Short mmCIF file of C-alpha atoms in Angstrom, two decimals:
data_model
loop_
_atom_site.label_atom_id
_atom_site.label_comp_id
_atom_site.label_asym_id
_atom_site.label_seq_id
_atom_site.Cartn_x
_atom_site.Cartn_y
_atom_site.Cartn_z
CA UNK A 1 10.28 10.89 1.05
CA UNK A 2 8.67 7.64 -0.03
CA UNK A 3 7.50 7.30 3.76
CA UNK A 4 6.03 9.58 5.94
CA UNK A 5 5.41 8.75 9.65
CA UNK A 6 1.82 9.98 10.36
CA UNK A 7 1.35 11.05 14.27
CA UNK A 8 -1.61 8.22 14.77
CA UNK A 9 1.02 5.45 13.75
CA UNK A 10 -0.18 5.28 10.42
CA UNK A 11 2.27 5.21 7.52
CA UNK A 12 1.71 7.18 4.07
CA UNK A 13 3.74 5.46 1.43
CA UNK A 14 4.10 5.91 -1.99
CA UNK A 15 2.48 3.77 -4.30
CA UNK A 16 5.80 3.05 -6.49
CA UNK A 17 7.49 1.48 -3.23
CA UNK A 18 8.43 -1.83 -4.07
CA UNK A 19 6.76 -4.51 -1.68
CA UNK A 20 10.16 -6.37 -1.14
CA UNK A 21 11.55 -2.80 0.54
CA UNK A 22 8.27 -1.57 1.95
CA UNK A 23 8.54 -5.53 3.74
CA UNK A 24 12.28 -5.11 4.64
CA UNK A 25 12.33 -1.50 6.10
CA UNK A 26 9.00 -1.32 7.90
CA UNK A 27 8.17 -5.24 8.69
CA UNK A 28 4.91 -4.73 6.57
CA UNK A 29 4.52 -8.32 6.02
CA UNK A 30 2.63 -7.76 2.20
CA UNK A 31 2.88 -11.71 0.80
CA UNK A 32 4.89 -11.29 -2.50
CA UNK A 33 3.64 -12.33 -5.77
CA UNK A 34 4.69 -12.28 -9.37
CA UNK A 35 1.86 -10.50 -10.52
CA UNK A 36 3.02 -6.72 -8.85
CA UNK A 37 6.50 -5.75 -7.57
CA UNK A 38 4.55 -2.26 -5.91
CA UNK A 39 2.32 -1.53 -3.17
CA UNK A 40 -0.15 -0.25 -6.06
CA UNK A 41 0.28 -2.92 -7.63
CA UNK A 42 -0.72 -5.03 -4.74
CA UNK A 43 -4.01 -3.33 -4.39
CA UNK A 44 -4.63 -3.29 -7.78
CA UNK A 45 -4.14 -7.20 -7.70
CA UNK A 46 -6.20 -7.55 -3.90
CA UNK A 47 -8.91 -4.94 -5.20
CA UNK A 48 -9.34 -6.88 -8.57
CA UNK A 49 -11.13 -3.50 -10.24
CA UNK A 50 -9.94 0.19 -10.35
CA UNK A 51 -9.76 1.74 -7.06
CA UNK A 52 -10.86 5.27 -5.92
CA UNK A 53 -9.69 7.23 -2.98
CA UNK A 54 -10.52 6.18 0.09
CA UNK A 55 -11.20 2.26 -0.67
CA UNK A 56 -9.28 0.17 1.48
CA UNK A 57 -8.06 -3.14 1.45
CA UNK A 58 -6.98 -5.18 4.51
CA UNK A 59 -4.72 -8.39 5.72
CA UNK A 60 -4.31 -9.87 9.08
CA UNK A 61 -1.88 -7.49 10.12
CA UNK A 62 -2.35 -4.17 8.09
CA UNK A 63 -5.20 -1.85 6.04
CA UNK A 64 -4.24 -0.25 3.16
CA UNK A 65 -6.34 2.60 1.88
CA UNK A 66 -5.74 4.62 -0.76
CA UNK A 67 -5.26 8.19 0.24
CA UNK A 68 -4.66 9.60 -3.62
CA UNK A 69 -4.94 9.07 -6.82
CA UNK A 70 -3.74 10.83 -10.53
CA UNK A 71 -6.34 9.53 -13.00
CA UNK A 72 -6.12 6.05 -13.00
CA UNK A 73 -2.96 5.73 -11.03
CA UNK A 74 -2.55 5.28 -6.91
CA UNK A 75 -0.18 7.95 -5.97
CA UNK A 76 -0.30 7.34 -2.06
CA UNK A 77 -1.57 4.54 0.43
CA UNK A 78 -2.29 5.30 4.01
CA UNK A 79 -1.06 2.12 5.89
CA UNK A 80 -2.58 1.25 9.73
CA UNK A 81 -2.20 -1.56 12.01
CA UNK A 82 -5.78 -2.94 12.30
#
C-alpha cells in the first residue's frame, strides 16, 4: 500500500503519491505548486539539492524525512506531526 500507518502516529508514504491525494485522504496540508505533483517531488523542490536518507524537511504542521532511497530517487517518506 502507498500508506502505511506506523504505531507512533507516523505515516510512511510513498514517494510517487501525488500531493493533491496525499492532501485529500490524510489532511496533510502540503501547499501545492506547479513545480512537483509528488511528495518527492515536494522535497526535492523544499530541499533545493539531492537528499539522502534520513534528511528531513518540515512545515508548520508536518516533518517529512526521507526514510529510503534507490540511487537518486526517494522511494519512501516517513511523515510526523511535529
Amino acid at each position: 500500500t502507498p500508506v502505511q500507518m506506523l504505531k507512533d502516529g507516523a505515516m510512511l508514504v510513498d514517494a510517487s503519491l501525488a500531493v493533491r491525494d496525499l492532501n485529500e485522504d490524510y489532511s496533510v496540508d502540503i501547499p501545492e505548486s506547479n513545480e512537483y505533483e509528488t511528495l518527492g517531488g515536494f522535497l526535492l523542490s523544499s530541499l533545493q539539492r539531492l537528499p539522502s536518507v534520513g534528511d528531513s524537511y518540515s512545515t508548520d504542521k508536518r516533518r517529512f524525512t526521507i526514510a529510503s532511497m534507490k540511487g537518486r530517487r526517494i522511494l519512501k517518506v516517513r511523515i510526523d506531526s511535529p
